[in-house]
Amino acid sequence: MTDGVAERSRPRDRILETAQDMFHKHGIKGVGVDAITEAAGTNKMTLYRHFESKDELIIECLRATAAKASRIWDEFEAQHPGDKLAQLHAWVHKASEMLSADCRGCDMANAAVELSETDHPARRVIKELKEAQREKLVALCRDAGIGQAELLADTLSLLLEGARVSMQSVGSEGPSAQFVRMAESLIASFRAR
């Protein structure tokens, strides 16, 4: 076996992994199916055998991204069993780590910006996935004993989205560098209420 993705996985998986990577790096509209199939070491016929359209491929990429993000919540529970406040702090630090590791931002938010057509099939999926993420954060805040759990969760979410945009526009030395400090101050403020 070799280290190449194209040689170690099934065609559907190669196409999905390649599309996720290319959409993340270059944007959904900046990548065509020809480039995806070439990079995945396959052809358009194979792509369309697994995905009816580029839109379906986009949706599957977003679902795969959401599944990966969902596993992070399991890590918080494993690292801090039963301690919801510690899990909330772990969320803050993981968000900061992700900000530092990748300045391209959230694949869901980036897709929502690119796919501006309100009837695009991926828009419904993005909305569902973002709502599910919000509900997880609200539940974590509530379980951590925060009285205004929804308000804190929404505030933290908006802070993170803003930090992602700041990271893309002015880099790591801009306001996003203060993300942990701001988020921890918000949590402390909400706990004191």
Short mmCIF file of N, CA and C in Angstrom, two decimals:
data_model
loop_
_atom_site.label_atom_id
_atom_site.label_comp_id
_atom_site.label_asym_id
_atom_site.label_seq_id
_atom_site.Cartn_x
_atom_site.Cartn_y
_atom_site.Cartn_z
N MET A 1 0.83 -1.19 0.00
CA MET A 1 0.00 0.00 0.00
C MET A 1 0.87 1.25 0.00
N THR A 2 0.33 2.30 -0.57
CA THR A 2 1.05 3.56 -0.59
C THR A 2 0.31 4.58 0.27
N ASP A 3 0.92 5.75 0.41
CA ASP A 3 0.32 6.79 1.22
C ASP A 3 -0.72 7.61 0.46
N GLY A 4 -0.83 7.45 -0.85
CA GLY A 4 -1.75 8.27 -1.64
C GLY A 4 -3.20 7.94 -1.38
N VAL A 5 -4.01 8.98 -1.19
CA VAL A 5 -5.45 8.78 -0.99
C VAL A 5 -6.04 8.05 -2.17
N ALA A 6 -5.61 8.42 -3.37
CA ALA A 6 -6.17 7.83 -4.58
C ALA A 6 -5.95 6.33 -4.65
N GLU A 7 -4.92 5.82 -4.00
CA GLU A 7 -4.63 4.40 -4.09
C GLU A 7 -5.12 3.59 -2.89
N ARG A 8 -5.62 4.25 -1.86
CA ARG A 8 -5.97 3.48 -0.67
C ARG A 8 -7.47 3.47 -0.34
N SER A 9 -8.29 4.22 -1.08
CA SER A 9 -9.70 4.26 -0.74
C SER A 9 -10.56 4.03 -1.98
N ARG A 10 -11.81 3.75 -1.71
CA ARG A 10 -12.77 3.51 -2.79
C ARG A 10 -13.02 4.80 -3.57
N PRO A 11 -13.46 4.68 -4.82
CA PRO A 11 -13.69 5.88 -5.64
C PRO A 11 -14.62 6.90 -4.98
N ARG A 12 -15.74 6.46 -4.40
CA ARG A 12 -16.67 7.40 -3.77
C ARG A 12 -15.98 8.16 -2.65
N ASP A 13 -15.23 7.45 -1.82
CA ASP A 13 -14.52 8.08 -0.71
C ASP A 13 -13.45 9.05 -1.22
N ARG A 14 -12.72 8.64 -2.26
CA ARG A 14 -11.71 9.52 -2.84
C ARG A 14 -12.34 10.80 -3.37
N ILE A 15 -13.44 10.66 -4.06
CA ILE A 15 -14.12 11.83 -4.62
C ILE A 15 -14.58 12.75 -3.49
N LEU A 16 -15.19 12.17 -2.47
CA LEU A 16 -15.70 12.96 -1.35
C LEU A 16 -14.56 13.67 -0.61
N GLU A 17 -13.50 12.93 -0.29
CA GLU A 17 -12.35 13.53 0.41
C GLU A 17 -11.69 14.63 -0.42
N THR A 18 -11.55 14.36 -1.70
CA THR A 18 -10.92 15.34 -2.60
C THR A 18 -11.79 16.58 -2.72
N ALA A 19 -13.08 16.40 -2.90
CA ALA A 19 -13.99 17.54 -3.03
C ALA A 19 -14.00 18.37 -1.75
N GLN A 20 -14.05 17.71 -0.60
CA GLN A 20 -14.01 18.45 0.67
C GLN A 20 -12.76 19.32 0.75
N ASP A 21 -11.64 18.73 0.45
CA ASP A 21 -10.37 19.46 0.51
C ASP A 21 -10.35 20.61 -0.48
N MET A 22 -10.77 20.36 -1.70
CA MET A 22 -10.73 21.40 -2.73
C MET A 22 -11.75 22.50 -2.46
N PHE A 23 -12.96 22.13 -2.02
CA PHE A 23 -13.97 23.14 -1.68
C PHE A 23 -13.46 24.02 -0.54
N HIS A 24 -12.82 23.38 0.43
CA HIS A 24 -12.30 24.14 1.57
C HIS A 24 -11.21 25.12 1.14
N LYS A 25 -10.31 24.67 0.30
CA LYS A 25 -9.18 25.50 -0.11
C LYS A 25 -9.53 26.56 -1.15
N HIS A 26 -10.43 26.21 -2.09
CA HIS A 26 -10.66 27.07 -3.25
C HIS A 26 -12.09 27.59 -3.36
N GLY A 27 -12.98 27.12 -2.50
CA GLY A 27 -14.38 27.52 -2.59
C GLY A 27 -15.16 26.58 -3.49
N ILE A 28 -16.44 26.50 -3.24
CA ILE A 28 -17.31 25.59 -4.00
C ILE A 28 -17.39 26.02 -5.46
N LYS A 29 -17.57 27.30 -5.69
CA LYS A 29 -17.72 27.77 -7.07
C LYS A 29 -16.39 27.83 -7.80
N GLY A 30 -15.29 27.77 -7.06
CA GLY A 30 -13.97 27.81 -7.67
C GLY A 30 -13.46 26.45 -8.12
N VAL A 31 -14.26 25.40 -7.90
CA VAL A 31 -13.81 24.05 -8.22
C VAL A 31 -14.89 23.35 -9.06
N GLY A 32 -14.47 22.84 -10.20
CA GLY A 32 -15.40 22.10 -11.05
C GLY A 32 -15.23 20.60 -10.88
N VAL A 33 -16.18 19.87 -11.43
CA VAL A 33 -16.12 18.41 -11.31
C VAL A 33 -14.92 17.83 -12.06
N ASP A 34 -14.49 18.47 -13.14
CA ASP A 34 -13.30 17.98 -13.85
C ASP A 34 -12.07 18.00 -12.95
N ALA A 35 -11.89 19.11 -12.23
CA ALA A 35 -10.74 19.23 -11.33
C ALA A 35 -10.84 18.21 -10.19
N ILE A 36 -12.04 18.00 -9.68
CA ILE A 36 -12.23 17.03 -8.58
C ILE A 36 -11.89 15.63 -9.05
N THR A 37 -12.42 15.24 -10.20
CA THR A 37 -12.17 13.87 -10.67
C THR A 37 -10.70 13.65 -11.00
N GLU A 38 -10.08 14.66 -11.59
CA GLU A 38 -8.64 14.52 -11.89
C GLU A 38 -7.83 14.36 -10.61
N ALA A 39 -8.10 15.19 -9.63
CA ALA A 39 -7.36 15.13 -8.36
C ALA A 39 -7.65 13.83 -7.60
N ALA A 40 -8.86 13.30 -7.78
CA ALA A 40 -9.24 12.06 -7.09
C ALA A 40 -8.79 10.82 -7.84
N GLY A 41 -8.23 11.00 -9.02
CA GLY A 41 -7.76 9.86 -9.80
C GLY A 41 -8.90 9.02 -10.35
N THR A 42 -9.95 9.70 -10.79
CA THR A 42 -11.11 8.99 -11.32
C THR A 42 -11.65 9.78 -12.52
N ASN A 43 -12.91 9.58 -12.87
CA ASN A 43 -13.49 10.30 -14.01
C ASN A 43 -14.91 10.77 -13.69
N LYS A 44 -15.45 11.60 -14.59
CA LYS A 44 -16.78 12.18 -14.34
C LYS A 44 -17.86 11.10 -14.27
N MET A 45 -17.73 10.06 -15.08
CA MET A 45 -18.74 9.00 -15.07
C MET A 45 -18.81 8.36 -13.67
N THR A 46 -17.66 8.14 -13.06
CA THR A 46 -17.62 7.56 -11.72
C THR A 46 -18.20 8.54 -10.71
N LEU A 47 -17.86 9.81 -10.83
CA LEU A 47 -18.42 10.81 -9.92
C LEU A 47 -19.94 10.79 -9.99
N TYR A 48 -20.48 10.83 -11.21
CA TYR A 48 -21.94 10.90 -11.35
C TYR A 48 -22.63 9.57 -11.05
N ARG A 49 -21.89 8.50 -11.01
CA ARG A 49 -22.46 7.23 -10.56
C ARG A 49 -22.70 7.27 -9.05
N HIS A 50 -21.85 7.99 -8.32
CA HIS A 50 -21.96 8.08 -6.87
C HIS A 50 -22.74 9.30 -6.39
N PHE A 51 -22.72 10.36 -7.19
CA PHE A 51 -23.39 11.61 -6.83
C PHE A 51 -24.15 12.09 -8.06
N GLU A 52 -25.45 12.30 -7.93
CA GLU A 52 -26.26 12.68 -9.09
C GLU A 52 -25.85 14.00 -9.70
N SER A 53 -25.28 14.88 -8.88
CA SER A 53 -24.92 16.21 -9.36
C SER A 53 -23.83 16.80 -8.46
N LYS A 54 -23.27 17.91 -8.89
CA LYS A 54 -22.31 18.61 -8.04
C LYS A 54 -23.01 19.06 -6.76
N ASP A 55 -24.27 19.46 -6.87
CA ASP A 55 -25.02 19.89 -5.68
C ASP A 55 -25.11 18.76 -4.65
N GLU A 56 -25.36 17.55 -5.11
CA GLU A 56 -25.41 16.41 -4.19
C GLU A 56 -24.04 16.17 -3.56
N LEU A 57 -22.99 16.32 -4.34
CA LEU A 57 -21.63 16.18 -3.81
C LEU A 57 -21.36 17.24 -2.74
N ILE A 58 -21.79 18.46 -2.98
CA ILE A 58 -21.63 19.55 -2.01
C ILE A 58 -22.34 19.18 -0.70
N ILE A 59 -23.56 18.70 -0.83
CA ILE A 59 -24.34 18.32 0.36
C ILE A 59 -23.64 17.22 1.14
N GLU A 60 -23.14 16.22 0.45
CA GLU A 60 -22.44 15.12 1.13
C GLU A 60 -21.16 15.61 1.79
N CYS A 61 -20.47 16.54 1.16
CA CYS A 61 -19.27 17.12 1.78
C CYS A 61 -19.63 17.86 3.05
N LEU A 62 -20.70 18.62 3.02
CA LEU A 62 -21.13 19.36 4.21
C LEU A 62 -21.55 18.40 5.32
N ARG A 63 -22.24 17.33 4.97
CA ARG A 63 -22.64 16.33 5.98
C ARG A 63 -21.41 15.64 6.58
N ALA A 64 -20.42 15.36 5.76
CA ALA A 64 -19.18 14.75 6.27
C ALA A 64 -18.46 15.70 7.21
N THR A 65 -18.44 16.97 6.87
CA THR A 65 -17.83 17.98 7.73
C THR A 65 -18.57 18.06 9.06
N ALA A 66 -19.90 18.03 8.99
CA ALA A 66 -20.71 18.08 10.22
C ALA A 66 -20.47 16.84 11.08
N ALA A 67 -20.34 15.69 10.47
CA ALA A 67 -20.08 14.46 11.23
C ALA A 67 -18.74 14.53 11.95
N LYS A 68 -17.75 15.09 11.28
CA LYS A 68 -16.44 15.26 11.91
C LYS A 68 -16.54 16.22 13.10
N ALA A 69 -17.26 17.31 12.92
CA ALA A 69 -17.45 18.27 14.00
C ALA A 69 -18.23 17.65 15.16
N SER A 70 -19.16 16.80 14.85
CA SER A 70 -19.96 16.15 15.89
C SER A 70 -19.10 15.26 16.79
N ARG A 71 -18.10 14.64 16.21
CA ARG A 71 -17.20 13.78 16.99
C ARG A 71 -16.41 14.58 18.02
N ILE A 72 -16.20 15.87 17.76
CA ILE A 72 -15.49 16.72 18.70
C ILE A 72 -16.26 16.82 20.02
N TRP A 73 -17.59 16.88 19.93
CA TRP A 73 -18.41 16.95 21.14
C TRP A 73 -18.21 15.70 22.00
N ASP A 74 -18.05 14.55 21.34
CA ASP A 74 -17.80 13.30 22.07
C ASP A 74 -16.45 13.37 22.79
N GLU A 75 -15.47 14.02 22.15
CA GLU A 75 -14.15 14.18 22.78
C GLU A 75 -14.26 15.01 24.06
N PHE A 76 -15.09 16.05 24.03
CA PHE A 76 -15.25 16.88 25.23
C PHE A 76 -15.79 16.04 26.39
N GLU A 77 -16.77 15.21 26.10
CA GLU A 77 -17.36 14.35 27.14
C GLU A 77 -16.33 13.34 27.63
N ALA A 78 -15.55 12.78 26.72
CA ALA A 78 -14.54 11.79 27.11
C ALA A 78 -13.44 12.43 27.96
N GLN A 79 -13.06 13.66 27.62
CA GLN A 79 -12.00 14.34 28.36
C GLN A 79 -12.47 14.86 29.71
N HIS A 80 -13.74 15.20 29.81
CA HIS A 80 -14.29 15.79 31.04
C HIS A 80 -15.64 15.15 31.35
N PRO A 81 -15.64 13.86 31.70
CA PRO A 81 -16.90 13.15 31.91
C PRO A 81 -17.77 13.81 32.98
N GLY A 82 -18.98 14.18 32.58
CA GLY A 82 -19.93 14.74 33.52
C GLY A 82 -19.69 16.18 33.93
N ASP A 83 -18.57 16.76 33.56
CA ASP A 83 -18.25 18.14 33.95
C ASP A 83 -18.55 19.07 32.78
N LYS A 84 -19.78 19.55 32.72
CA LYS A 84 -20.23 20.36 31.59
C LYS A 84 -19.53 21.71 31.50
N LEU A 85 -19.19 22.30 32.61
CA LEU A 85 -18.47 23.57 32.58
C LEU A 85 -17.08 23.37 31.98
N ALA A 86 -16.41 22.29 32.37
CA ALA A 86 -15.09 21.98 31.79
C ALA A 86 -15.23 21.70 30.29
N GLN A 87 -16.33 21.07 29.90
CA GLN A 87 -16.57 20.80 28.48
C GLN A 87 -16.79 22.11 27.71
N LEU A 88 -17.46 23.07 28.35
CA LEU A 88 -17.67 24.37 27.72
C LEU A 88 -16.33 25.09 27.52
N HIS A 89 -15.49 25.04 28.51
CA HIS A 89 -14.14 25.62 28.38
C HIS A 89 -13.33 24.87 27.31
N ALA A 90 -13.52 23.56 27.24
CA ALA A 90 -12.84 22.77 26.20
C ALA A 90 -13.32 23.20 24.81
N TRP A 91 -14.62 23.51 24.70
CA TRP A 91 -15.16 24.02 23.42
C TRP A 91 -14.43 25.31 23.02
N VAL A 92 -14.25 26.21 23.96
CA VAL A 92 -13.57 27.48 23.69
C VAL A 92 -12.15 27.21 23.19
N HIS A 93 -11.43 26.34 23.87
CA HIS A 93 -10.05 26.08 23.50
C HIS A 93 -9.94 25.33 22.17
N LYS A 94 -10.88 24.44 21.91
CA LYS A 94 -10.89 23.73 20.62
C LYS A 94 -11.20 24.71 19.50
N ALA A 95 -12.15 25.62 19.73
CA ALA A 95 -12.46 26.63 18.72
C ALA A 95 -11.23 27.48 18.43
N SER A 96 -10.52 27.86 19.45
CA SER A 96 -9.30 28.65 19.28
C SER A 96 -8.24 27.88 18.51
N GLU A 97 -8.10 26.62 18.85
CA GLU A 97 -7.14 25.75 18.16
C GLU A 97 -7.49 25.66 16.68
N MET A 98 -8.77 25.53 16.38
CA MET A 98 -9.20 25.43 14.98
C MET A 98 -8.98 26.75 14.25
N LEU A 99 -9.18 27.86 14.94
CA LEU A 99 -8.92 29.18 14.35
C LEU A 99 -7.45 29.29 13.95
N SER A 100 -6.58 28.86 14.83
CA SER A 100 -5.14 28.97 14.59
C SER A 100 -4.66 28.01 13.50
N ALA A 101 -5.28 26.86 13.43
CA ALA A 101 -4.83 25.82 12.51
C ALA A 101 -5.25 26.08 11.07
N ASP A 102 -6.33 26.84 10.88
CA ASP A 102 -6.87 26.96 9.54
C ASP A 102 -7.56 28.31 9.38
N CYS A 103 -7.00 29.15 8.54
CA CYS A 103 -7.57 30.49 8.37
C CYS A 103 -8.67 30.54 7.32
N ARG A 104 -9.10 29.41 6.79
CA ARG A 104 -10.16 29.41 5.78
C ARG A 104 -11.54 29.48 6.40
N GLY A 105 -11.67 29.24 7.69
CA GLY A 105 -12.95 29.39 8.35
C GLY A 105 -13.83 28.15 8.29
N CYS A 106 -15.08 28.37 8.58
CA CYS A 106 -16.08 27.31 8.66
C CYS A 106 -16.60 26.94 7.27
N ASP A 107 -16.53 25.66 6.94
CA ASP A 107 -17.01 25.21 5.63
C ASP A 107 -18.49 25.51 5.45
N MET A 108 -19.27 25.39 6.51
CA MET A 108 -20.71 25.67 6.43
C MET A 108 -20.96 27.15 6.12
N ALA A 109 -20.31 28.02 6.87
CA ALA A 109 -20.49 29.46 6.67
C ALA A 109 -19.98 29.87 5.28
N ASN A 110 -18.84 29.33 4.89
CA ASN A 110 -18.30 29.66 3.57
C ASN A 110 -19.26 29.21 2.46
N ALA A 111 -19.83 28.01 2.63
CA ALA A 111 -20.79 27.51 1.63
C ALA A 111 -22.03 28.39 1.60
N ALA A 112 -22.51 28.81 2.76
CA ALA A 112 -23.70 29.67 2.82
C ALA A 112 -23.46 30.98 2.09
N VAL A 113 -22.26 31.52 2.22
CA VAL A 113 -21.93 32.78 1.53
C VAL A 113 -21.85 32.55 0.02
N GLU A 114 -21.22 31.47 -0.38
CA GLU A 114 -21.06 31.20 -1.81
C GLU A 114 -22.36 30.83 -2.50
N LEU A 115 -23.18 30.05 -1.81
CA LEU A 115 -24.42 29.56 -2.41
C LEU A 115 -25.56 30.51 -2.04
N SER A 116 -25.55 31.66 -2.65
CA SER A 116 -26.48 32.72 -2.26
C SER A 116 -27.91 32.49 -2.74
N GLU A 117 -28.11 31.55 -3.66
CA GLU A 117 -29.46 31.28 -4.14
C GLU A 117 -30.26 30.65 -2.99
N THR A 118 -31.37 31.28 -2.62
CA THR A 118 -32.14 30.80 -1.46
C THR A 118 -32.73 29.41 -1.67
N ASP A 119 -32.89 28.99 -2.91
CA ASP A 119 -33.46 27.67 -3.18
C ASP A 119 -32.41 26.60 -3.46
N HIS A 120 -31.15 26.94 -3.27
CA HIS A 120 -30.09 25.94 -3.50
C HIS A 120 -30.29 24.80 -2.49
N PRO A 121 -30.23 23.55 -2.94
CA PRO A 121 -30.49 22.42 -2.03
C PRO A 121 -29.55 22.35 -0.83
N ALA A 122 -28.35 22.84 -0.97
CA ALA A 122 -27.40 22.80 0.16
C ALA A 122 -27.77 23.80 1.25
N ARG A 123 -28.51 24.85 0.93
CA ARG A 123 -28.88 25.86 1.93
C ARG A 123 -29.70 25.25 3.06
N ARG A 124 -30.62 24.36 2.72
CA ARG A 124 -31.43 23.70 3.74
C ARG A 124 -30.55 22.84 4.64
N VAL A 125 -29.61 22.13 4.04
CA VAL A 125 -28.69 21.28 4.80
C VAL A 125 -27.82 22.14 5.72
N ILE A 126 -27.30 23.24 5.20
CA ILE A 126 -26.47 24.15 6.01
C ILE A 126 -27.27 24.64 7.21
N LYS A 127 -28.50 25.06 6.97
CA LYS A 127 -29.36 25.56 8.04
C LYS A 127 -29.58 24.48 9.11
N GLU A 128 -29.91 23.28 8.67
CA GLU A 128 -30.14 22.17 9.62
C GLU A 128 -28.89 21.89 10.44
N LEU A 129 -27.74 21.84 9.79
CA LEU A 129 -26.51 21.51 10.47
C LEU A 129 -26.08 22.62 11.43
N LYS A 130 -26.23 23.87 11.01
CA LYS A 130 -25.90 24.99 11.90
C LYS A 130 -26.85 25.03 13.10
N GLU A 131 -28.13 24.75 12.87
CA GLU A 131 -29.09 24.71 13.98
C GLU A 131 -28.75 23.59 14.96
N ALA A 132 -28.32 22.45 14.44
CA ALA A 132 -27.94 21.33 15.31
C ALA A 132 -26.72 21.70 16.16
N GLN A 133 -25.75 22.38 15.55
CA GLN A 133 -24.57 22.82 16.30
C GLN A 133 -24.99 23.80 17.39
N ARG A 134 -25.89 24.71 17.06
CA ARG A 134 -26.36 25.70 18.03
C ARG A 134 -27.04 24.98 19.20
N GLU A 135 -27.89 24.03 18.90
CA GLU A 135 -28.60 23.31 19.97
C GLU A 135 -27.63 22.58 20.89
N LYS A 136 -26.56 22.02 20.33
CA LYS A 136 -25.56 21.35 21.17
C LYS A 136 -24.89 22.35 22.11
N LEU A 137 -24.56 23.52 21.59
CA LEU A 137 -23.91 24.53 22.42
C LEU A 137 -24.87 25.08 23.47
N VAL A 138 -26.13 25.28 23.10
CA VAL A 138 -27.14 25.73 24.07
C VAL A 138 -27.27 24.70 25.18
N ALA A 139 -27.38 23.43 24.81
CA ALA A 139 -27.52 22.37 25.82
C ALA A 139 -26.30 22.32 26.73
N LEU A 140 -25.12 22.48 26.16
CA LEU A 140 -23.90 22.47 26.97
C LEU A 140 -23.90 23.64 27.95
N CYS A 141 -24.27 24.82 27.48
CA CYS A 141 -24.34 25.99 28.36
C CYS A 141 -25.37 25.77 29.47
N ARG A 142 -26.52 25.25 29.10
CA ARG A 142 -27.58 24.99 30.09
C ARG A 142 -27.11 23.97 31.12
N ASP A 143 -26.51 22.88 30.64
CA ASP A 143 -26.04 21.82 31.54
C ASP A 143 -24.87 22.27 32.40
N ALA A 144 -24.18 23.32 31.95
CA ALA A 144 -23.07 23.88 32.73
C ALA A 144 -23.58 24.86 33.79
N GLY A 145 -24.90 25.03 33.85
CA GLY A 145 -25.49 25.88 34.88
C GLY A 145 -25.65 27.33 34.50
N ILE A 146 -25.57 27.64 33.22
CA ILE A 146 -25.73 29.02 32.76
C ILE A 146 -27.23 29.32 32.67
N GLY A 147 -27.65 30.36 33.36
CA GLY A 147 -29.07 30.73 33.38
C GLY A 147 -29.60 31.17 32.03
N GLN A 148 -28.85 31.95 31.31
CA GLN A 148 -29.26 32.41 29.98
C GLN A 148 -28.46 31.65 28.93
N ALA A 149 -28.69 30.35 28.90
CA ALA A 149 -27.91 29.45 28.06
C ALA A 149 -28.00 29.81 26.57
N GLU A 150 -29.20 30.11 26.10
CA GLU A 150 -29.35 30.44 24.68
C GLU A 150 -28.59 31.71 24.32
N LEU A 151 -28.68 32.71 25.17
CA LEU A 151 -27.99 33.96 24.91
C LEU A 151 -26.47 33.77 24.90
N LEU A 152 -25.96 33.01 25.86
CA LEU A 152 -24.51 32.76 25.88
C LEU A 152 -24.09 31.96 24.66
N ALA A 153 -24.84 30.92 24.32
CA ALA A 153 -24.49 30.09 23.16
C ALA A 153 -24.48 30.93 21.89
N ASP A 154 -25.49 31.78 21.71
CA ASP A 154 -25.53 32.62 20.52
C ASP A 154 -24.39 33.64 20.53
N THR A 155 -24.08 34.18 21.69
CA THR A 155 -22.98 35.15 21.80
C THR A 155 -21.64 34.49 21.46
N LEU A 156 -21.42 33.30 22.01
CA LEU A 156 -20.18 32.57 21.70
C LEU A 156 -20.11 32.20 20.22
N SER A 157 -21.23 31.80 19.66
CA SER A 157 -21.26 31.44 18.23
C SER A 157 -20.92 32.63 17.36
N LEU A 158 -21.52 33.77 17.66
CA LEU A 158 -21.24 34.97 16.88
C LEU A 158 -19.80 35.44 17.07
N LEU A 159 -19.29 35.29 18.28
CA LEU A 159 -17.89 35.63 18.55
C LEU A 159 -16.97 34.75 17.70
N LEU A 160 -17.27 33.46 17.65
CA LEU A 160 -16.45 32.54 16.85
C LEU A 160 -16.54 32.87 15.36
N GLU A 161 -17.76 33.12 14.87
CA GLU A 161 -17.90 33.46 13.45
C GLU A 161 -17.13 34.74 13.13
N GLY A 162 -17.21 35.72 14.01
CA GLY A 162 -16.46 36.96 13.81
C GLY A 162 -14.97 36.74 13.85
N ALA A 163 -14.52 35.87 14.75
CA ALA A 163 -13.09 35.56 14.84
C ALA A 163 -12.61 34.87 13.56
N ARG A 164 -13.47 34.03 12.98
CA ARG A 164 -13.09 33.37 11.72
C ARG A 164 -12.92 34.39 10.60
N VAL A 165 -13.84 35.34 10.52
CA VAL A 165 -13.75 36.37 9.50
C VAL A 165 -12.52 37.24 9.75
N SER A 166 -12.28 37.59 10.99
CA SER A 166 -11.11 38.38 11.34
C SER A 166 -9.83 37.65 10.95
N MET A 167 -9.78 36.37 11.20
CA MET A 167 -8.61 35.56 10.86
C MET A 167 -8.37 35.60 9.34
N GLN A 168 -9.45 35.50 8.56
CA GLN A 168 -9.30 35.52 7.10
C GLN A 168 -8.89 36.89 6.59
N SER A 169 -9.40 37.94 7.23
CA SER A 169 -9.16 39.27 6.68
C SER A 169 -7.89 39.94 7.19
N VAL A 170 -7.55 39.77 8.48
CA VAL A 170 -6.36 40.45 9.01
C VAL A 170 -5.33 39.50 9.61
N GLY A 171 -5.62 38.22 9.62
CA GLY A 171 -4.64 37.25 10.10
C GLY A 171 -4.68 37.02 11.60
N SER A 172 -3.75 36.23 12.05
CA SER A 172 -3.73 35.77 13.44
C SER A 172 -3.36 36.85 14.45
N GLU A 173 -2.83 37.96 13.99
CA GLU A 173 -2.45 39.03 14.92
C GLU A 173 -3.61 40.01 15.17
N GLY A 174 -4.72 39.82 14.47
CA GLY A 174 -5.87 40.70 14.62
C GLY A 174 -6.71 40.33 15.83
N PRO A 175 -7.94 40.81 15.87
CA PRO A 175 -8.83 40.57 17.01
C PRO A 175 -9.05 39.09 17.35
N SER A 176 -8.92 38.21 16.34
CA SER A 176 -9.14 36.78 16.62
C SER A 176 -8.13 36.24 17.63
N ALA A 177 -7.01 36.91 17.79
CA ALA A 177 -6.00 36.48 18.76
C ALA A 177 -6.54 36.56 20.19
N GLN A 178 -7.59 37.34 20.38
CA GLN A 178 -8.19 37.51 21.71
C GLN A 178 -9.39 36.59 21.95
N PHE A 179 -9.63 35.65 21.04
CA PHE A 179 -10.84 34.82 21.12
C PHE A 179 -11.00 34.14 22.48
N VAL A 180 -9.98 33.43 22.95
CA VAL A 180 -10.10 32.69 24.21
C VAL A 180 -10.39 33.65 25.36
N ARG A 181 -9.66 34.71 25.42
CA ARG A 181 -9.86 35.69 26.51
C ARG A 181 -11.28 36.26 26.49
N MET A 182 -11.77 36.60 25.30
CA MET A 182 -13.14 37.13 25.18
C MET A 182 -14.18 36.09 25.56
N ALA A 183 -14.01 34.88 25.04
CA ALA A 183 -14.98 33.81 25.31
C ALA A 183 -15.01 33.45 26.79
N GLU A 184 -13.83 33.35 27.40
CA GLU A 184 -13.77 33.02 28.83
C GLU A 184 -14.39 34.15 29.66
N SER A 185 -14.20 35.39 29.23
CA SER A 185 -14.81 36.53 29.95
C SER A 185 -16.34 36.47 29.83
N LEU A 186 -16.82 36.10 28.66
CA LEU A 186 -18.26 35.96 28.49
C LEU A 186 -18.82 34.88 29.41
N ILE A 187 -18.17 33.74 29.43
CA ILE A 187 -18.64 32.63 30.28
C ILE A 187 -18.66 33.08 31.75
N ALA A 188 -17.59 33.71 32.20
CA ALA A 188 -17.53 34.19 33.58
C ALA A 188 -18.63 35.19 33.87
N SER A 189 -18.88 36.08 32.92
CA SER A 189 -19.92 37.09 33.09
C SER A 189 -21.31 36.45 33.20
N PHE A 190 -21.58 35.48 32.34
CA PHE A 190 -22.87 34.80 32.38
C PHE A 190 -23.03 33.95 33.64
N ARG A 191 -21.94 33.39 34.13
CA ARG A 191 -22.01 32.58 35.36
C ARG A 191 -22.29 33.47 36.56
N ALA A 192 -21.81 34.71 36.53
CA ALA A 192 -21.96 35.63 37.67
C ALA A 192 -23.37 36.19 37.76
N ARG A 193 -24.14 36.05 36.73
CA ARG A 193 -25.50 36.62 36.70
C ARG A 193 -26.44 35.85 37.60
#
